Backbone as numpy.savetxt, mean C-alpha at the origin, in Angstrom:
# Nx Ny Nz CAx CAy CAz Cx Cy Cz
22.49 -4.96 -16.78 21.20 -5.66 -16.74 20.77 -5.93 -15.31
21.73 -6.27 -14.46 21.41 -6.56 -13.07 20.88 -5.27 -12.40
21.48 -4.10 -12.78 21.02 -2.82 -12.18 19.57 -2.54 -12.58
19.26 -2.87 -13.82 17.83 -2.63 -14.31 16.92 -3.57 -13.60
17.34 -4.84 -13.42 16.49 -5.83 -12.70 16.23 -5.41 -11.27
17.30 -4.91 -10.62 17.15 -4.42 -9.28 16.20 -3.24 -9.13
16.31 -2.33 -10.13 15.44 -1.13 -10.16 13.94 -1.57 -10.31
13.75 -2.72 -10.97 12.36 -3.14 -11.27 11.83 -4.15 -10.25
12.67 -4.59 -9.33 12.23 -5.56 -8.32 12.49 -5.21 -6.88
13.57 -4.48 -6.60 13.88 -4.12 -5.22 12.86 -3.11 -4.72
12.47 -3.26 -3.46 11.46 -2.40 -2.86 12.04 -0.98 -2.73
11.14 0.05 -2.88 11.61 1.47 -2.76 12.26 1.75 -1.40
11.72 1.15 -0.33 12.29 1.45 1.01 13.73 1.01 1.14
14.10 -0.07 0.41 15.48 -0.54 0.41 16.40 0.47 -0.35
15.93 0.92 -1.46 16.73 1.88 -2.29 16.74 3.24 -1.58
15.70 3.58 -0.85 15.64 4.83 -0.13 16.70 4.82 1.01
16.91 3.68 1.62 17.94 3.55 2.67 19.34 3.73 2.09
19.52 3.23 0.91 20.83 3.21 0.31 21.25 4.50 -0.42
20.26 5.23 -0.89 20.55 6.44 -1.72 19.78 7.66 -1.23
20.50 8.63 -0.89 19.89 9.88 -0.33 18.97 10.54 -1.34
19.30 10.54 -2.63 18.54 11.19 -3.62 17.44 10.31 -4.24
17.21 9.13 -3.71 16.31 8.20 -4.28 14.91 8.81 -4.60
14.32 9.42 -3.56 12.98 9.91 -3.72 12.83 11.01 -4.78
13.82 11.90 -4.80 13.79 12.99 -5.81 13.92 12.36 -7.22
14.85 11.42 -7.35 15.06 10.78 -8.68 13.77 9.95 -9.06
13.18 9.31 -8.09 12.00 8.51 -8.40 10.84 9.41 -8.88
10.49 10.43 -8.10 9.41 11.26 -8.49 9.77 12.11 -9.74
11.09 12.48 -9.83 11.54 13.25 -11.03 11.36 12.39 -12.28
11.64 11.09 -12.20 11.47 10.20 -13.33 10.01 10.17 -13.80
9.13 10.04 -12.79 7.68 10.06 -13.11 7.27 11.39 -13.69
7.81 12.48 -13.13 7.41 13.79 -13.59 7.82 14.00 -15.06
9.03 13.60 -15.45 9.47 13.75 -16.86 8.69 12.76 -17.70
8.57 11.52 -17.30 7.91 10.52 -18.14 6.43 10.89 -18.38
5.73 11.24 -17.36 4.32 11.57 -17.51 4.15 12.87 -18.34
5.05 13.81 -18.17 5.00 15.06 -18.92 5.12 14.80 -20.41
6.06 13.85 -20.74 6.27 13.47 -22.11 5.04 12.82 -22.74
4.48 11.87 -21.95 3.28 11.16 -22.41 2.11 12.15 -22.60
1.96 13.00 -21.62 0.87 14.02 -21.63 1.03 14.94 -22.85
2.28 15.37 -23.12 2.51 16.23 -24.30 2.22 15.52 -25.61
2.54 14.25 -25.69 2.28 13.50 -26.91 0.75 13.35 -27.11
0.02 13.04 -26.04 -1.43 12.88 -26.19 -2.06 14.19 -26.63
-1.63 15.32 -26.06 -2.16 16.59 -26.40 -1.80 16.93 -27.84
-0.57 16.68 -28.25 -0.13 17.02 -29.57 -0.91 16.18 -30.65
-1.27 14.95 -30.26 -2.00 14.04 -31.18 -3.51 14.33 -31.16
-3.93 15.24 -30.29 -5.37 15.54 -30.23 -6.20 14.40 -29.68
-5.59 13.69 -28.73 -6.26 12.51 -28.15 -7.51 12.97 -27.41
-8.67 12.27 -27.64 -9.93 12.69 -27.15 -10.40 11.97 -25.85
-9.59 11.01 -25.40 -9.93 10.31 -24.19 -10.55 8.95 -24.44
-10.36 8.06 -23.47 -10.90 6.71 -23.67 -12.42 6.62 -23.50
-12.98 7.51 -22.70 -14.40 7.45 -22.41 -15.18 8.50 -23.30
-16.16 8.07 -24.07 -16.89 9.02 -24.91 -17.43 10.18 -24.05
-17.51 11.34 -24.64 -17.91 12.57 -23.88 -19.42 12.57 -23.62
-20.21 11.92 -24.43 -21.65 11.90 -24.23 -21.99 10.97 -23.11
-22.97 11.32 -22.26 -23.40 10.57 -21.11 -24.34 9.44 -21.55
-24.13 8.23 -20.97 -25.04 7.11 -21.15 -25.53 6.64 -19.78
-26.78 6.23 -19.75 -27.40 5.91 -18.46 -26.65 4.74 -17.76
-26.09 3.82 -18.56 -25.44 2.68 -17.98 -24.08 3.03 -17.30
-23.63 4.30 -17.40 -22.41 4.73 -16.65 -22.70 4.58 -15.19
-23.94 4.78 -14.77 -24.21 4.60 -13.32 -23.96 3.14 -12.87
-24.12 2.19 -13.76 -23.82 0.77 -13.44 -22.33 0.52 -13.33
-21.54 1.31 -14.13 -20.11 1.10 -14.21 -19.44 1.80 -12.99
-20.03 2.85 -12.50 -19.41 3.62 -11.42 -19.06 2.81 -10.17
-19.95 1.91 -9.71 -19.58 1.05 -8.56 -18.38 0.15 -8.85
-18.27 -0.30 -10.14 -17.14 -1.12 -10.53 -15.84 -0.29 -10.48
-15.92 1.00 -10.86 -14.75 1.86 -10.84 -14.33 2.08 -9.38
-15.28 2.24 -8.52 -14.94 2.42 -7.04 -14.30 1.14 -6.56
-14.89 0.00 -6.90 -14.32 -1.29 -6.51 -12.88 -1.42 -6.99
-12.64 -1.10 -8.26 -11.28 -1.19 -8.84 -10.32 -0.27 -8.08
-10.74 0.90 -7.78 -9.92 1.84 -7.05 -9.52 1.34 -5.68
-10.46 0.77 -4.95 -10.15 0.15 -3.61 -9.27 -1.08 -3.84
-9.61 -1.86 -4.84 -8.79 -3.03 -5.08 -7.32 -2.68 -5.38
-7.07 -1.56 -6.06 -5.71 -1.12 -6.26 -4.99 -0.82 -4.96
-5.70 -0.27 -4.00 -5.14 -0.07 -2.71 -4.82 -1.41 -1.99
-5.70 -2.37 -2.17 -5.43 -3.69 -1.55 -4.23 -4.37 -2.23
-4.12 -4.21 -3.56 -2.96 -4.86 -4.24 -1.66 -4.14 -3.91
-1.67 -2.77 -3.83 -0.49 -2.11 -3.51 -0.06 -2.39 -2.07
-1.03 -2.65 -1.21 -0.75 -3.07 0.17 -0.02 -4.38 0.19
-0.50 -5.34 -0.66 0.17 -6.62 -0.75 1.54 -6.50 -1.39
1.64 -5.65 -2.33 2.97 -5.42 -3.01 4.00 -4.95 -1.97
3.57 -4.16 -1.03 4.43 -3.67 0.02 5.03 -4.77 0.83
4.39 -5.94 0.85 4.89 -7.09 1.60 5.35 -8.22 0.66
5.62 -7.88 -0.64 6.12 -8.84 -1.60 5.22 -10.06 -1.70
3.91 -9.86 -1.71 2.95 -10.91 -1.77 2.56 -11.36 -3.16
3.11 -10.70 -4.17 3.01 -11.14 -5.52 4.32 -11.76 -5.92
4.38 -12.57 -6.97 5.68 -13.09 -7.41 6.71 -12.01 -7.63
7.91 -12.25 -7.21 8.95 -11.21 -7.22 9.09 -10.50 -8.60
9.11 -11.19 -9.72 9.27 -10.52 -11.00 8.25 -9.44 -11.34
7.07 -9.64 -10.79 5.96 -8.65 -11.15 5.47 -7.89 -9.94
5.99 -8.14 -8.77 5.54 -7.44 -7.54 5.67 -5.93 -7.65
6.88 -5.48 -8.01 7.13 -4.02 -8.08 6.26 -3.40 -9.23
6.16 -4.15 -10.36 5.40 -3.61 -11.48 3.92 -3.39 -11.14
3.34 -4.34 -10.43 1.97 -4.23 -9.98 1.83 -3.04 -9.01
2.82 -2.91 -8.12 2.79 -1.82 -7.20 2.85 -0.45 -7.87
3.74 -0.36 -8.86 3.82 0.94 -9.60 2.60 1.29 -10.35
1.96 0.29 -11.01 0.73 0.54 -11.77 -0.38 0.93 -10.84
-0.55 0.23 -9.69 -1.56 0.57 -8.74 -1.28 1.96 -8.10
-0.02 2.28 -7.90 0.37 3.55 -7.35 -0.07 4.74 -8.24
-0.04 4.52 -9.56 -0.54 5.55 -10.48 -2.04 5.75 -10.34
-2.75 4.65 -10.15 -4.20 4.70 -10.02 -4.59 5.46 -8.76
-3.94 5.11 -7.64 -4.31 5.73 -6.36 -3.67 7.07 -6.17
-2.77 7.50 -7.05 -2.15 8.78 -7.15 -0.95 8.98 -6.22
-0.78 8.09 -5.22 0.31 8.31 -4.30 1.64 7.91 -4.93
1.65 7.04 -5.91 2.77 6.35 -6.48 3.35 5.37 -5.50
3.92 4.31 -5.98 4.20 3.16 -5.13 5.23 3.45 -4.00
6.24 4.24 -4.33 7.33 4.48 -3.35 6.75 5.10 -2.06
5.94 6.08 -2.19 5.34 6.76 -1.02 4.60 5.76 -0.19
3.79 4.96 -0.84 2.96 4.01 -0.10 3.86 3.00 0.66
4.81 2.38 -0.10 5.60 1.29 0.47 6.50 1.78 1.58
7.11 2.92 1.42 8.01 3.44 2.45 7.20 3.78 3.78
6.08 4.44 3.58 5.30 4.82 4.79 4.68 3.56 5.38
4.25 2.58 4.61 3.67 1.36 5.14 4.70 0.57 5.94
5.91 0.52 5.49 6.94 -0.19 6.28 7.14 0.54 7.61
7.10 1.80 7.59 7.24 2.55 8.86 6.07 2.28 9.76
4.87 2.18 9.21 3.65 1.89 10.02 3.86 0.52 10.70
4.37 -0.48 10.01 4.54 -1.82 10.62 5.64 -1.80 11.68
6.66 -0.97 11.43 7.74 -0.94 12.37 7.37 -0.23 13.69
6.52 0.81 13.52 6.10 1.61 14.72 4.58 1.62 14.90
3.97 0.46 14.73 2.53 0.38 14.75 1.94 0.96 16.03
1.07 1.96 15.86 0.29 2.60 17.01 1.21 3.38 17.94
2.43 3.68 17.53 3.30 4.58 18.25 2.86 6.02 17.97
2.41 6.75 18.91 1.81 8.08 18.70 2.79 9.04 18.01
4.10 8.85 18.23 5.11 9.73 17.65 5.72 9.25 16.36
5.74 7.94 16.14 6.50 7.36 15.01 5.64 6.77 13.89
4.49 6.30 14.24 3.60 5.71 13.25 3.02 6.78 12.36
3.01 6.62 11.01 2.48 7.64 10.14 0.97 7.92 10.31
0.26 6.87 10.80 -1.20 7.11 10.94 -1.70 6.35 12.15
-1.24 6.69 13.35 -1.76 6.05 14.57 -3.14 6.57 14.98
-3.95 5.76 15.56 -5.18 6.14 16.18 -4.76 6.53 17.64
-5.00 7.78 18.00 -4.59 8.28 19.31 -5.78 8.88 20.04
-5.59 9.13 21.36 -6.70 9.59 22.16 -7.16 10.99 21.68
-6.28 11.82 21.12 -6.60 13.15 20.72 -7.17 13.14 19.29
-7.17 11.99 18.61 -7.70 11.93 17.22 -8.39 10.58 17.03
-9.27 10.20 17.97 -9.79 8.88 17.92 -11.07 8.84 17.07
-11.67 9.96 16.79 -12.82 10.02 15.86 -12.35 9.91 14.45
-13.20 9.52 13.51 -12.86 9.34 12.11 -12.32 10.67 11.52
-13.00 11.72 11.65 -12.58 12.98 10.97 -11.36 13.53 11.58
-11.21 13.58 12.90 -9.88 14.01 13.47 -8.74 13.14 12.99
-9.05 11.83 12.89 -7.99 10.90 12.42 -7.62 11.22 10.99
-8.57 11.47 10.15 -8.30 11.77 8.74 -7.43 12.97 8.62
-7.78 14.03 9.35 -6.93 15.25 9.30 -5.55 14.99 9.78
-5.40 14.26 10.89 -4.06 13.94 11.39 -3.25 13.08 10.44
-3.90 12.15 9.81 -3.25 11.23 8.89 -2.69 11.98 7.67
-3.48 12.87 7.09 -3.01 13.62 5.97 -1.78 14.41 6.24
-1.76 15.05 7.37 -0.59 15.84 7.78 0.58 14.95 8.17
0.35 13.89 8.98 1.36 13.15 9.58 2.20 12.27 8.57
1.52 11.85 7.54 2.21 11.01 6.50 3.45 11.75 5.98
3.24 13.07 5.60 4.37 13.82 5.10 5.37 14.08 6.21
4.96 14.31 7.41 5.89 14.52 8.55 6.75 13.29 8.75
6.11 12.06 8.68 6.86 10.87 8.93 7.80 10.51 7.78
7.38 10.90 6.57 8.24 10.69 5.40 9.54 11.47 5.56
9.34 12.72 5.99 10.54 13.54 6.25 11.41 13.05 7.38
10.73 12.62 8.43 11.46 12.05 9.57 12.28 10.77 9.21
11.65 9.99 8.36 12.36 8.75 7.85 13.64 9.20 7.14
13.56 10.26 6.30 14.70 10.70 5.61 15.79 11.23 6.53
15.39 11.97 7.54 16.36 12.49 8.54 17.03 11.39 9.27
16.28 10.35 9.63 16.86 9.21 10.36 17.89 8.48 9.50
17.66 8.38 8.21 18.55 7.64 7.35 19.75 8.39 6.82
19.60 9.71 6.69 20.56 10.47 5.94 21.09 11.74 6.60
21.48 11.58 7.87 22.27 12.66 8.47 21.51 13.53 9.46
20.30 13.23 9.77 19.60 14.01 10.77 18.86 15.23 10.29
18.20 15.91 11.22 17.44 17.11 10.92 18.25 18.32 10.89
18.95 18.49 9.77 19.90 19.61 9.57 19.24 20.64 8.63
19.71 21.85 8.64 19.21 22.88 7.69 19.36 22.43 6.21
20.48 21.80 5.91 20.70 21.37 4.56 19.75 20.26 4.16
19.47 19.34 5.10 18.51 18.24 4.83 17.08 18.82 4.74
16.76 19.83 5.50 15.47 20.43 5.39 15.22 21.07 4.06
16.25 21.70 3.53 16.16 22.36 2.20 16.01 21.24 1.20
16.75 20.14 1.32 16.69 19.04 0.36 15.25 18.49 0.43
14.66 18.26 1.57 13.31 17.69 1.70 12.28 18.65 1.19
12.51 19.95 1.27 11.57 20.92 0.70 11.56 20.77 -0.78
12.71 20.67 -1.43 12.73 20.47 -2.87 12.10 19.10 -3.26
12.32 18.11 -2.45 11.68 16.80 -2.71 10.16 16.91 -2.66
9.66 17.70 -1.68 8.22 17.82 -1.53 7.61 18.57 -2.71
8.32 19.60 -3.17 7.86 20.33 -4.37 7.81 19.44 -5.59
8.86 18.58 -5.76 8.88 17.62 -6.86 7.74 16.69 -6.78
7.41 16.19 -5.60 6.27 15.26 -5.43 4.97 15.95 -5.76
4.73 17.14 -5.29 3.53 17.84 -5.54 3.38 18.10 -7.03
4.46 18.52 -7.67 4.40 18.76 -9.12 4.06 17.49 -9.89
4.65 16.34 -9.44 4.39 15.10 -10.04 2.89 14.74 -9.92
2.35 14.97 -8.73 0.91 14.72 -8.57 0.04 15.49 -9.48
0.41 16.80 -9.72 -0.41 17.58 -10.60 -0.34 17.05 -12.07
0.86 16.69 -12.49 1.00 16.12 -13.83 0.30 14.79 -13.94
0.34 13.98 -12.88 -0.38 12.66 -12.91 -1.91 12.88 -13.07
-2.38 13.83 -12.28 -3.79 14.10 -12.37 -4.20 14.59 -13.82
-3.34 15.47 -14.39 -3.58 15.94 -15.74 -3.53 14.74 -16.74
-2.59 13.84 -16.47 -2.50 12.65 -17.35 -3.81 11.91 -17.39
-4.34 11.62 -16.17 -5.61 10.85 -16.08 -6.80 11.64 -16.74
-6.76 12.93 -16.61 -7.77 13.77 -17.29 -7.78 13.60 -18.80
-6.59 13.70 -19.38 -6.49 13.61 -20.82 -6.69 12.19 -21.28
-6.15 11.19 -20.53 -6.33 9.78 -20.92 -7.76 9.35 -20.93
-8.49 9.71 -19.89 -9.93 9.27 -19.74 -10.88 10.19 -20.44
-10.51 11.41 -20.64 -11.43 12.40 -21.19 -12.27 13.03 -20.07
-12.89 14.17 -20.32 -13.68 14.85 -19.26 -14.69 13.95 -18.59
-15.46 13.19 -19.38 -16.50 12.38 -18.80 -15.89 11.24 -17.91
-14.91 10.54 -18.46 -14.29 9.50 -17.71 -13.61 10.02 -16.44
-13.02 11.18 -16.52 -12.27 11.72 -15.35 -13.25 12.15 -14.25
-14.23 12.94 -14.65 -15.13 13.56 -13.63 -16.24 12.59 -13.17
-16.70 11.68 -14.00 -17.80 10.77 -13.62 -17.25 9.52 -12.93
-16.08 9.07 -13.35 -15.53 7.81 -12.87 -14.35 7.98 -11.95
-13.29 8.62 -12.47 -12.03 8.66 -11.76 -12.11 9.51 -10.46
-12.68 10.71 -10.53 -12.76 11.59 -9.40 -13.60 11.04 -8.27
-14.85 10.57 -8.54 -15.64 9.97 -7.47 -15.00 8.69 -6.88
-14.42 7.84 -7.72 -13.75 6.61 -7.27 -12.57 6.94 -6.40
-11.82 7.94 -6.78 -10.61 8.36 -5.99 -11.00 8.92 -4.62
-12.05 9.78 -4.60 -12.53 10.32 -3.34 -13.07 9.29 -2.42
-13.93 8.39 -2.92 -14.43 7.31 -2.13 -13.34 6.36 -1.70
-12.45 6.08 -2.61 -11.33 5.17 -2.28 -10.45 5.80 -1.15
-10.27 7.10 -1.17 -9.43 7.77 -0.13 -10.19 7.65 1.20
-11.44 8.05 1.22 -12.19 7.90 2.47 -12.25 6.47 3.03
-12.33 5.56 2.07 -12.35 4.14 2.50 -10.95 3.74 3.11
-9.90 4.16 2.50 -8.53 3.90 2.97 -8.37 4.46 4.43
-8.83 5.67 4.62 -8.70 6.31 5.91 -9.57 5.50 6.92
-10.74 5.11 6.53 -11.67 4.34 7.42 -11.01 2.99 7.78
-10.41 2.35 6.80 -9.70 1.07 7.03 -8.62 1.20 8.06
-7.76 2.26 7.86 -6.64 2.47 8.82 -7.18 2.83 10.24
-8.28 3.56 10.24 -8.88 3.99 11.53 -9.57 2.84 12.25
-10.46 2.14 11.50 -11.30 1.12 12.16 -10.53 -0.09 12.66
-9.46 -0.50 11.87 -8.79 -1.72 12.18 -7.70 -1.57 13.28
-7.66 -0.40 13.87 -6.74 -0.25 15.03 -7.57 0.08 16.28
-8.69 -0.61 16.37 -9.51 -0.60 17.56 -10.13 0.74 17.86
-10.45 1.48 16.85 -11.04 2.79 17.06 -12.41 2.72 17.72
-13.10 1.59 17.60 -14.44 1.43 18.23 -14.37 1.24 19.70
-13.17 0.86 20.23 -13.06 0.62 21.66 -11.85 1.31 22.21
-11.82 2.65 22.26 -10.65 3.42 22.72 -10.28 3.11 24.15
-11.28 2.68 24.92 -11.02 2.39 26.35 -10.04 1.19 26.50
-9.95 0.35 25.41 -9.05 -0.80 25.51 -7.66 -0.57 24.93
-7.48 0.66 24.38 -6.23 0.93 23.75 -6.29 0.69 22.29
-5.30 1.23 21.58 -5.28 1.18 20.11 -4.26 0.14 19.61
-4.76 -0.82 18.86 -3.84 -1.87 18.35 -4.58 -2.58 17.20
-3.86 -3.28 16.36 -4.50 -3.97 15.18 -5.50 -5.01 15.66
-6.70 -4.99 15.02 -7.75 -5.95 15.37 -8.34 -6.55 14.08
-9.00 -7.70 14.33 -9.79 -8.31 13.21 -11.21 -7.91 13.31
-11.78 -7.49 12.16 -13.17 -7.10 12.10 -13.85 -7.94 11.00
-15.01 -8.58 11.33 -15.65 -9.45 10.35 -17.15 -9.49 10.60
-17.77 -8.34 10.86 -19.19 -8.27 11.01 -19.73 -7.16 10.21
-21.01 -7.28 9.80 -21.67 -6.25 9.03 -20.96 -5.85 7.80
-20.67 -4.55 7.61 -19.95 -4.04 6.47 -18.59 -4.71 6.34
-17.93 -4.97 7.42 -16.60 -5.55 7.38 -16.63 -6.99 6.80
-17.68 -7.71 7.09 -17.81 -9.06 6.55 -17.87 -9.02 5.04
-18.61 -8.07 4.52 -18.71 -7.90 3.07 -17.38 -7.45 2.49
-16.73 -6.50 3.15 -15.42 -5.97 2.70 -14.37 -7.09 2.66
-14.42 -7.94 3.63 -13.40 -9.08 3.64 -13.59 -10.02 2.46
-14.84 -10.21 2.04 -15.06 -11.06 0.87 -14.79 -10.35 -0.44
-14.94 -9.07 -0.48 -14.67 -8.31 -1.74 -13.16 -8.02 -1.87
-12.46 -7.74 -0.79 -11.11 -7.23 -0.86 -10.10 -8.04 -0.11
-10.20 -9.34 -0.24 -9.17 -10.26 0.24 -8.87 -10.18 1.72
-9.90 -10.08 2.56 -9.73 -10.12 4.01 -8.96 -8.94 4.60
-9.12 -7.74 4.01 -8.33 -6.61 4.54 -8.68 -6.22 5.95
-9.84 -6.55 6.43 -10.22 -6.16 7.79 -9.75 -7.13 8.85
-9.12 -8.20 8.44 -8.38 -9.08 9.40 -7.01 -8.48 9.64
-7.05 -7.28 10.18 -5.80 -6.51 10.28 -4.90 -6.98 11.41
-5.56 -7.55 12.45 -4.75 -8.12 13.54 -3.93 -9.27 13.06
-4.49 -10.13 12.23 -3.80 -11.24 11.65 -2.73 -10.75 10.65
-3.03 -9.68 9.93 -2.10 -9.15 9.02 -0.84 -8.70 9.71
-0.94 -8.08 10.89 0.19 -7.66 11.61 0.97 -8.85 12.18
0.31 -9.92 12.36 0.99 -11.13 12.85 1.80 -11.79 11.71
1.21 -11.83 10.51 1.83 -12.48 9.39 1.54 -11.66 8.14
2.37 -10.73 7.83 2.13 -9.76 6.73 2.30 -10.36 5.37
2.91 -11.53 5.25 3.18 -12.12 3.94 2.03 -13.00 3.42
0.89 -12.92 4.13 -0.34 -13.60 3.65 -1.13 -12.68 2.80
-1.41 -13.06 1.57 -2.18 -12.21 0.64 -3.58 -11.93 1.20
-4.14 -12.96 1.80 -5.46 -12.87 2.43 -5.39 -13.30 3.90
-5.27 -12.27 4.81 -5.10 -12.63 6.24 -6.30 -13.33 6.82
-7.41 -13.38 6.11 -8.60 -14.14 6.61 -8.26 -15.58 6.75
-7.27 -16.06 5.99 -6.84 -17.48 6.04 -5.72 -17.78 7.05
-5.48 -16.82 7.89 -4.37 -16.96 8.86 -4.43 -18.18 9.70
-5.64 -18.48 10.26 -5.78 -19.64 11.17 -5.56 -20.96 10.36
-6.16 -21.03 9.16 -5.97 -22.23 8.33 -4.50 -22.39 7.96
-3.85 -21.25 7.71 -2.42 -21.31 7.34 -1.59 -21.81 8.56
-1.93 -21.32 9.75 -1.20 -21.72 10.94 -1.39 -23.17 11.24
-2.64 -23.62 11.04 -2.98 -25.05 11.26 -2.25 -25.95 10.30
-2.25 -25.58 9.03 -1.46 -26.37 8.03 0.02 -26.34 8.35
0.51 -25.21 8.79 1.97 -25.13 9.13 2.29 -26.01 10.33
1.42 -26.06 11.34 1.61 -26.92 12.49 1.58 -28.38 12.11
0.63 -28.72 11.16 0.54 -30.10 10.71 1.81 -30.55 9.95
2.37 -29.63 9.18 3.55 -29.95 8.42 4.72 -30.18 9.38
4.82 -29.28 10.41 5.90 -29.38 11.39 5.74 -30.71 12.18
4.51 -31.02 12.53 4.23 -32.29 13.24 4.61 -33.49 12.41
4.32 -33.46 11.10 4.63 -34.56 10.22 6.16 -34.72 10.07
6.88 -33.58 10.01 8.33 -33.68 9.90 8.92 -34.25 11.19
8.38 -33.79 12.31 8.89 -34.28 13.61 8.61 -35.78 13.73
7.46 -36.22 13.32 7.13 -37.66 13.36 8.05 -38.46 12.47
8.39 -37.89 11.30 9.27 -38.59 10.37 10.67 -38.72 10.96
11.16 -37.60 11.59 12.51 -37.64 12.21 12.52 -38.63 13.36
11.51 -38.69 14.14 11.44 -39.63 15.29 11.39 -41.08 14.74
10.67 -41.29 13.68 10.62 -42.68 13.08 12.00 -43.02 12.56
12.68 -42.11 11.94 14.00 -42.42 11.43 14.99 -42.71 12.56
14.84 -41.94 13.67 15.78 -42.20 14.82 15.43 -43.54 15.46
14.16 -43.91 15.50 13.79 -45.21 16.01 14.31 -46.35 15.19
14.33 -46.16 13.85 14.90 -47.16 12.94 16.38 -47.30 13.17
17.09 -46.22 13.44 18.53 -46.27 13.67 18.82 -46.95 14.93
17.96 -46.74 15.95 18.19 -47.28 17.31 17.79 -48.78 17.36
17.02 -49.23 16.41 16.54 -50.64 16.44 17.64 -51.56 15.84
18.21 -52.47 16.57 19.25 -53.32 16.08 18.81 -54.18 14.89
17.55 -54.64 14.92 17.09 -55.48 13.73 17.02 -54.62 12.49
16.64 -53.32 12.64 16.63 -52.43 11.45 18.02 -52.23 10.91
18.99 -52.12 11.84 20.39 -51.90 11.45 20.93 -53.13 10.69
20.48 -54.36 11.14 21.02 -55.58 10.53 20.37 -55.69 9.12
């Protein structure tokens, strides 16, 4: 029972450090599980959750689908920092990982590396650098570099960049890609053609471009002459985004205190923390004064 509880609550990055085959087993489990569910839906002649005929009000639902897609990225981001209650943190991360297609382990492992090596041109999975400071060059570099850094993380943890480890990582990559294909097929059958192509595909594409823009803009991409580092953005579009998606553009504060669900409240949290510390200190001093007062001792 304890092993099952650990599997459902311990972060993937922790299990990845402890077990060489973690990633293959993780994606392999998804591959088998999704294949079984997909086969059952097909065998049952499942027609999809969204009716095939088009309705005009679908256009009103589409922005909500995009919002939900981005919100899943926000939630999975918070799951990476254990910002949900421990019993459900991993579960929320896994569910959101299915929606954003990366699956939770990929996100959490890479995000931990990003925080460890933030804006390091060689070690950060998605640094903003002088040679890729524009949005589109950054997007291209991010797509390639995430896989590179995932492999590098494996080499660092499990014996280095050896021919045998390279073969192992190649098999892992094929398993991951196969899992992605089955996951996409799962969403197609579950939602039906209309739900998949009108809602899921546009929301996924917009969500991806938004995620790239978030990573790019919040590392000072607008002011390359000042260097690249996490910054807080709260003007124009960013002001709206912070109110819709729990302060995600307060990225400078997020890097200072990652365990805040909404980093927009960082200053209020620090103020409250300082007040609590001051109250404790005042209480301790009052107790010491009482002990030092002879009349109080009598």
